[in-house]
Backbone as CSV, one residue per row, in Angstrom:
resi,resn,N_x,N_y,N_z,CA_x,CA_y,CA_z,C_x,C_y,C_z
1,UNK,10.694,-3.721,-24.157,11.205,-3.005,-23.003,10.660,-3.679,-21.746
2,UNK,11.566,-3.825,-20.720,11.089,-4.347,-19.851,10.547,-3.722,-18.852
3,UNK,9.121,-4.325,-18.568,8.826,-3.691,-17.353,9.295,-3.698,-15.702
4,UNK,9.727,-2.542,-15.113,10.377,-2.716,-13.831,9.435,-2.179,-12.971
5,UNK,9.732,-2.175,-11.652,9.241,-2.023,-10.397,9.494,-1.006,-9.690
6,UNK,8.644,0.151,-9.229,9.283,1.229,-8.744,8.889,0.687,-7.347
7,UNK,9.899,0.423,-6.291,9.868,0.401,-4.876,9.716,1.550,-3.761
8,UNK,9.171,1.873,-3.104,8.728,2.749,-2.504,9.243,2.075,-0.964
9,UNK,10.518,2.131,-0.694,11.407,2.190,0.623,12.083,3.037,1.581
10,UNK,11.933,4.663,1.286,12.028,5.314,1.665,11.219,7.124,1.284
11,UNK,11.848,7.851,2.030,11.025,9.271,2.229,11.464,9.830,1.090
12,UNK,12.223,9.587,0.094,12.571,10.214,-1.172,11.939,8.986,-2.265
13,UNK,11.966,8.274,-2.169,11.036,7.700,-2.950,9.468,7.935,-2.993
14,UNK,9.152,7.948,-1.770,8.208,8.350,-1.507,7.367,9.645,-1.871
15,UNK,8.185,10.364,-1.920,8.191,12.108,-2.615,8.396,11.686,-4.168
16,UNK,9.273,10.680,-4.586,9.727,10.351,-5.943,8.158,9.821,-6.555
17,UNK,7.406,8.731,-5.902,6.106,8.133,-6.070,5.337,9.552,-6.565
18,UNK,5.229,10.681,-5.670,3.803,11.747,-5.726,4.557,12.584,-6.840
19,UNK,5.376,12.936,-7.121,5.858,13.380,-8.285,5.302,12.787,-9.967
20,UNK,5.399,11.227,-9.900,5.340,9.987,-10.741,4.343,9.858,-11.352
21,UNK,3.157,10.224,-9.783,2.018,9.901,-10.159,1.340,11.156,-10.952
22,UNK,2.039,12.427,-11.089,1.550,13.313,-12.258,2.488,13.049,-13.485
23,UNK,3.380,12.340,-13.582,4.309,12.585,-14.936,4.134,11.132,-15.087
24,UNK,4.035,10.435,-14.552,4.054,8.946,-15.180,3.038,7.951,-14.679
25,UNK,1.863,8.633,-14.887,0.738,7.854,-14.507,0.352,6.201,-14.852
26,UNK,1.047,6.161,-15.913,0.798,4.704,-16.428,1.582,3.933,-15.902
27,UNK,2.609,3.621,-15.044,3.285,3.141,-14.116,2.479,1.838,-13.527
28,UNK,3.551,0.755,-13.810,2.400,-0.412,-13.914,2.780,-1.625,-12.588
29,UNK,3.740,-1.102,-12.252,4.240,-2.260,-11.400,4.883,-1.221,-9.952
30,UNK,4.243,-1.223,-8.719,4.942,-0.598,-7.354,5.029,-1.719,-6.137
31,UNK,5.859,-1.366,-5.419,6.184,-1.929,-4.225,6.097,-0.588,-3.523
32,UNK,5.243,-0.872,-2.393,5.548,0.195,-0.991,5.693,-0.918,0.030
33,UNK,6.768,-0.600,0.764,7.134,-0.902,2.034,6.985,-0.116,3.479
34,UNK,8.102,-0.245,4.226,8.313,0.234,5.354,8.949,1.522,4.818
35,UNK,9.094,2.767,5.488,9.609,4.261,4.858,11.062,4.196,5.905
36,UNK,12.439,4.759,5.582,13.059,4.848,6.428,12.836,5.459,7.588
37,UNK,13.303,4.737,8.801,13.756,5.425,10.164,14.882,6.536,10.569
38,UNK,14.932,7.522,10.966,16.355,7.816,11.698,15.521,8.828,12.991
39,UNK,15.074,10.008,12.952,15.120,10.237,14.336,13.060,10.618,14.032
40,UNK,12.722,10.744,13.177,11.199,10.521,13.349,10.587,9.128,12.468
41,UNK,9.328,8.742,12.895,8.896,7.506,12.548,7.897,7.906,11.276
42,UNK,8.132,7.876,10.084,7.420,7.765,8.835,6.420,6.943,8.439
43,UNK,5.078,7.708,8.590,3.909,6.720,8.607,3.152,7.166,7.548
44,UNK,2.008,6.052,6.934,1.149,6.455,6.264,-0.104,7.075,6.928
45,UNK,-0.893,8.034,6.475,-2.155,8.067,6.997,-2.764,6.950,7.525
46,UNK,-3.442,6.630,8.285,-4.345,5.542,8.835,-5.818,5.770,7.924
47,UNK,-5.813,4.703,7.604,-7.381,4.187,6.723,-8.437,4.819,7.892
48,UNK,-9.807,4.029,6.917,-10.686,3.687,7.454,-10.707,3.227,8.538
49,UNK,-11.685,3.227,9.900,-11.497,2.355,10.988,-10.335,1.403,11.665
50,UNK,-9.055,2.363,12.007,-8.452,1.886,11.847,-7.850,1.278,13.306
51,UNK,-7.061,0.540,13.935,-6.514,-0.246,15.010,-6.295,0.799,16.328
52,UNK,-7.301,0.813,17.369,-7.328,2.121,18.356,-5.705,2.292,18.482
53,UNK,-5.167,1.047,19.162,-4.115,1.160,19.514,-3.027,1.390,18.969
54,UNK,-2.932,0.981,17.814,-2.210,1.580,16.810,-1.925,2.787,16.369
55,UNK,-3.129,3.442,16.404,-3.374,4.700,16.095,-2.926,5.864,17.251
56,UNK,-3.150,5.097,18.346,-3.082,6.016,19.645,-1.440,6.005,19.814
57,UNK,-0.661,5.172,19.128,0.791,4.800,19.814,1.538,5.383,18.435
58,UNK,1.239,5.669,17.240,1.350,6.540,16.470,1.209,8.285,16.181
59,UNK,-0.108,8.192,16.935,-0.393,9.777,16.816,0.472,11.132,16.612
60,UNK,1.581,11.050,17.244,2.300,12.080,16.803,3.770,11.880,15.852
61,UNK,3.118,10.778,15.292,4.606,10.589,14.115,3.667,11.151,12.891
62,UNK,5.007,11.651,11.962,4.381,11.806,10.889,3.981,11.265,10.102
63,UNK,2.836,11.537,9.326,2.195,11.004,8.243,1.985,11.362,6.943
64,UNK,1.964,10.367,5.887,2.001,10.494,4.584,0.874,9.979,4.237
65,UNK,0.107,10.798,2.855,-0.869,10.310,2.135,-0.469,9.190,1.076
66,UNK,-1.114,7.975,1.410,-0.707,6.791,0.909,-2.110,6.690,-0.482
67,UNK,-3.064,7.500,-0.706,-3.915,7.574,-1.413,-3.411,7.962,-3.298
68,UNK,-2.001,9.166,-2.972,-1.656,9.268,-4.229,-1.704,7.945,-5.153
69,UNK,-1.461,6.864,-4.852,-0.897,5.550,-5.451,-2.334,5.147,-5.945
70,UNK,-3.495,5.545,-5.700,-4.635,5.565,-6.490,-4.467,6.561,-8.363
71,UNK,-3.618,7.366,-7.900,-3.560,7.905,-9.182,-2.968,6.953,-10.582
72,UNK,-2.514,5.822,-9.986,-1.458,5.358,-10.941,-3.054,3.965,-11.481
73,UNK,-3.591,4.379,-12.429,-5.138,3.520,-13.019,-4.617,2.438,-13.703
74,UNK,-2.989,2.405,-14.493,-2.904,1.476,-15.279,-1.804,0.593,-14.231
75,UNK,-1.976,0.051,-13.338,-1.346,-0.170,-12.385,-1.498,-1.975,-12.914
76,UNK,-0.662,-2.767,-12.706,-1.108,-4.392,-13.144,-0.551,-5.284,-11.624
77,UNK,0.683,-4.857,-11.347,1.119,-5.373,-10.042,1.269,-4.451,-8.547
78,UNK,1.060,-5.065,-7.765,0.889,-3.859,-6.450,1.469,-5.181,-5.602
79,UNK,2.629,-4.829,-4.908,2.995,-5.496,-3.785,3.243,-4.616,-2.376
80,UNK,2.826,-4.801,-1.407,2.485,-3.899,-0.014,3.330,-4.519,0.995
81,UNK,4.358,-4.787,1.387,4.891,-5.468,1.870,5.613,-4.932,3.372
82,UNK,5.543,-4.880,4.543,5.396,-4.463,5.915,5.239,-2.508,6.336
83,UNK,4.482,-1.969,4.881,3.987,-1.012,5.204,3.171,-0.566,6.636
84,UNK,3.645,0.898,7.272,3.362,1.292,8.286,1.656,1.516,7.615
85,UNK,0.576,0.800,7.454,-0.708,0.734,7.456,-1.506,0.598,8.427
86,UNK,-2.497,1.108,8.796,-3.374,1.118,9.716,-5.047,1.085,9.751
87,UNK,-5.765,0.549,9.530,-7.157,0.279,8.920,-7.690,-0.231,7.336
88,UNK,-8.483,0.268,6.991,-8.903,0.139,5.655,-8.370,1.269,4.953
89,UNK,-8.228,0.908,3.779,-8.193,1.511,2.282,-9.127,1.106,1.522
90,UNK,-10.008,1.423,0.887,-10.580,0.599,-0.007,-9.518,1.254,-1.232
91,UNK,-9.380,2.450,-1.329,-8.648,2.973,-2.792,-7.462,2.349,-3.263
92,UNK,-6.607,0.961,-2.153,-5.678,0.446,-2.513,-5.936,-1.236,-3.440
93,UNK,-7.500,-1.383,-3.426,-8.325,-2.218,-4.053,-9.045,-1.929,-4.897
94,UNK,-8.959,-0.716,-5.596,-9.476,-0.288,-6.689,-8.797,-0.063,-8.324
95,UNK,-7.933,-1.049,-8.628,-7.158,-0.934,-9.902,-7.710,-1.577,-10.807
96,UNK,-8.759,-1.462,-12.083,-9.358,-2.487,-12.985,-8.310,-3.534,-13.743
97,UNK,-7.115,-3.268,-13.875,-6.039,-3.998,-14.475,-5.111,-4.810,-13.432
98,UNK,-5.161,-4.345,-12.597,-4.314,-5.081,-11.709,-4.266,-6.511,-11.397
99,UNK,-3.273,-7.334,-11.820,-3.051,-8.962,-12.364,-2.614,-9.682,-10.794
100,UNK,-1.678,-8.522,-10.586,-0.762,-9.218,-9.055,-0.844,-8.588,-8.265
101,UNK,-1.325,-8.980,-6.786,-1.375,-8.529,-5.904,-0.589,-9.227,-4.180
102,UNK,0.173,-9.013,-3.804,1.008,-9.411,-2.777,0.960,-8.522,-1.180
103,UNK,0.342,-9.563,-0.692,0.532,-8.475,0.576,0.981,-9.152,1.850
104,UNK,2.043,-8.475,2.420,2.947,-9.498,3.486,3.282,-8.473,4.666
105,UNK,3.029,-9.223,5.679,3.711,-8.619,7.090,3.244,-6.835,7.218
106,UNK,1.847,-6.839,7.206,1.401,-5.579,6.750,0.438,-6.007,8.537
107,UNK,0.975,-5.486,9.249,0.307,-5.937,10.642,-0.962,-5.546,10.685
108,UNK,-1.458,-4.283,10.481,-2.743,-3.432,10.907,-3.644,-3.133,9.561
109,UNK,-3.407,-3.842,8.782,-4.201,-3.560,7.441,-5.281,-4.296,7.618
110,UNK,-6.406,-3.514,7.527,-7.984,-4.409,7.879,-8.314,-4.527,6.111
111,UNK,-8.134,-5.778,6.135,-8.826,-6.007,4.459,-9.399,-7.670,4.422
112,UNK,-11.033,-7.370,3.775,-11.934,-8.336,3.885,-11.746,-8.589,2.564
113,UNK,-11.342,-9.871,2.050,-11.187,-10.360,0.644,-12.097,-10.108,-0.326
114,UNK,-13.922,-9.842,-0.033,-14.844,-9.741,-0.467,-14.366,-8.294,-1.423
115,UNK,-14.125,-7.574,-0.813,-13.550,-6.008,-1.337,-12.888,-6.500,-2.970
116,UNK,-12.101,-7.791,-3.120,-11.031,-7.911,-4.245,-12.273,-7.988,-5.675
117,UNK,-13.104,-8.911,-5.424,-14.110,-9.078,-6.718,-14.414,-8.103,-7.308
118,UNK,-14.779,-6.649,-6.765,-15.311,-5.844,-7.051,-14.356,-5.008,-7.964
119,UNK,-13.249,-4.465,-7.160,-12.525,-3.381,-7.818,-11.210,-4.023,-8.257
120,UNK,-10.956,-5.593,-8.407,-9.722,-5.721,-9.395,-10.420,-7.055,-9.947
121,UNK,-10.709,-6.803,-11.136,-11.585,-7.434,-11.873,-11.088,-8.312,-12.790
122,UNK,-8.946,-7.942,-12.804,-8.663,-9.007,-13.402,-7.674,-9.662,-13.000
123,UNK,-7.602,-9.957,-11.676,-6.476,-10.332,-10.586,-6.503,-11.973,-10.973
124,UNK,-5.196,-12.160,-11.003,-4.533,-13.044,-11.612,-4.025,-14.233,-10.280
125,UNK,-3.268,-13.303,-9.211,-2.233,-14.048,-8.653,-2.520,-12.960,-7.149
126,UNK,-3.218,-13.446,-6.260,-2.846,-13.114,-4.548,-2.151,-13.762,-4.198
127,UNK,-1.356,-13.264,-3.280,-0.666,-13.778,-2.152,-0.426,-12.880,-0.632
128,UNK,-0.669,-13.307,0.346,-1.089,-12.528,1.560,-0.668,-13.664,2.488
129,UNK,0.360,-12.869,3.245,1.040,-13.464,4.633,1.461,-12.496,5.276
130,UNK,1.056,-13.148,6.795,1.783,-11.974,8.282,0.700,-11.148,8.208
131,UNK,-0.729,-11.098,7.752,-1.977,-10.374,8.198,-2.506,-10.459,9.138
132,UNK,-2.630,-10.664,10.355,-3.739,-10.841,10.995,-5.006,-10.344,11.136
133,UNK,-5.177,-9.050,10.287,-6.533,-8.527,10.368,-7.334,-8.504,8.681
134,UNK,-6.762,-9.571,7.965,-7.482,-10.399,6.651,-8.771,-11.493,7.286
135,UNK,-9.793,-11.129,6.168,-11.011,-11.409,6.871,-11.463,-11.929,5.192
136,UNK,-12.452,-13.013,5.157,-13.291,-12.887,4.058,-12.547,-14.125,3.549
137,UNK,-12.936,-14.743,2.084,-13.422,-15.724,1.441,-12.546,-15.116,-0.190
């Protein structure tokens, strides 16, 4: 059986994800992106320490807990790709199985590479472009 990719591109997927993560925890492969637009702006919670300005020019859009996606332990691929992110996560670097990791055009994501050794212990394949706030070795 082949394994597929649940994409996380909009506000029903998104609701579809926190549902998932109690009925189908073993879920091994996600993409989160950007959440649709139409008349409010769909954001994730802001991390750890996260971009003043960012945060300040956000403040009254809504926000989603982007932490559920910690529930999913048997997780192997995680691609993050121009998610509304804002500081640190460490909980999005914490998968012991996780092989692939992709992260692109993710503007405000503060992530120090040092973080990867620790909590994905059997990462196979990074790839990271359009970061500017990637730090570390």
């Amino acid at each position: 059986v082949p394994v597929t990719r649940f994409r996380v591109t909009s506000m029903s997927k998104f609701n579809a994800m926190a549902a998932m993560s109690t009925v189908l925890p073993n879920l091994q492969q996600i993409e989160i992106s950007n959440l649709d637009r139409e008349d409010t702006y769909p954001y994730y919670s802001d991390g750890e320490d996260p971009e003043e300005r960012m945060a300040a020019y956000s403040a009254n859009w809504i926000t989603h807990d982007i932490e559920i996606i910690s529930r999913f332990r048997k997780l192997r691929s995680l691609n993050i790709v121009g998610a509304p992110l804002n500081g640190r996560y460490p909980f999005l670097f914490n998968f012991p199985l996780l092989e692939q990791l992709k992260i692109h055009y993710v503007y405000h994501l503060k992530l120090d590479l040092e973080i990867l050794a620790g909590g994905l212990p059997l990462l196979k394949e990074l790839r990271c472009s359009g970061n500017p706030f990637l730090t570390g070795n």
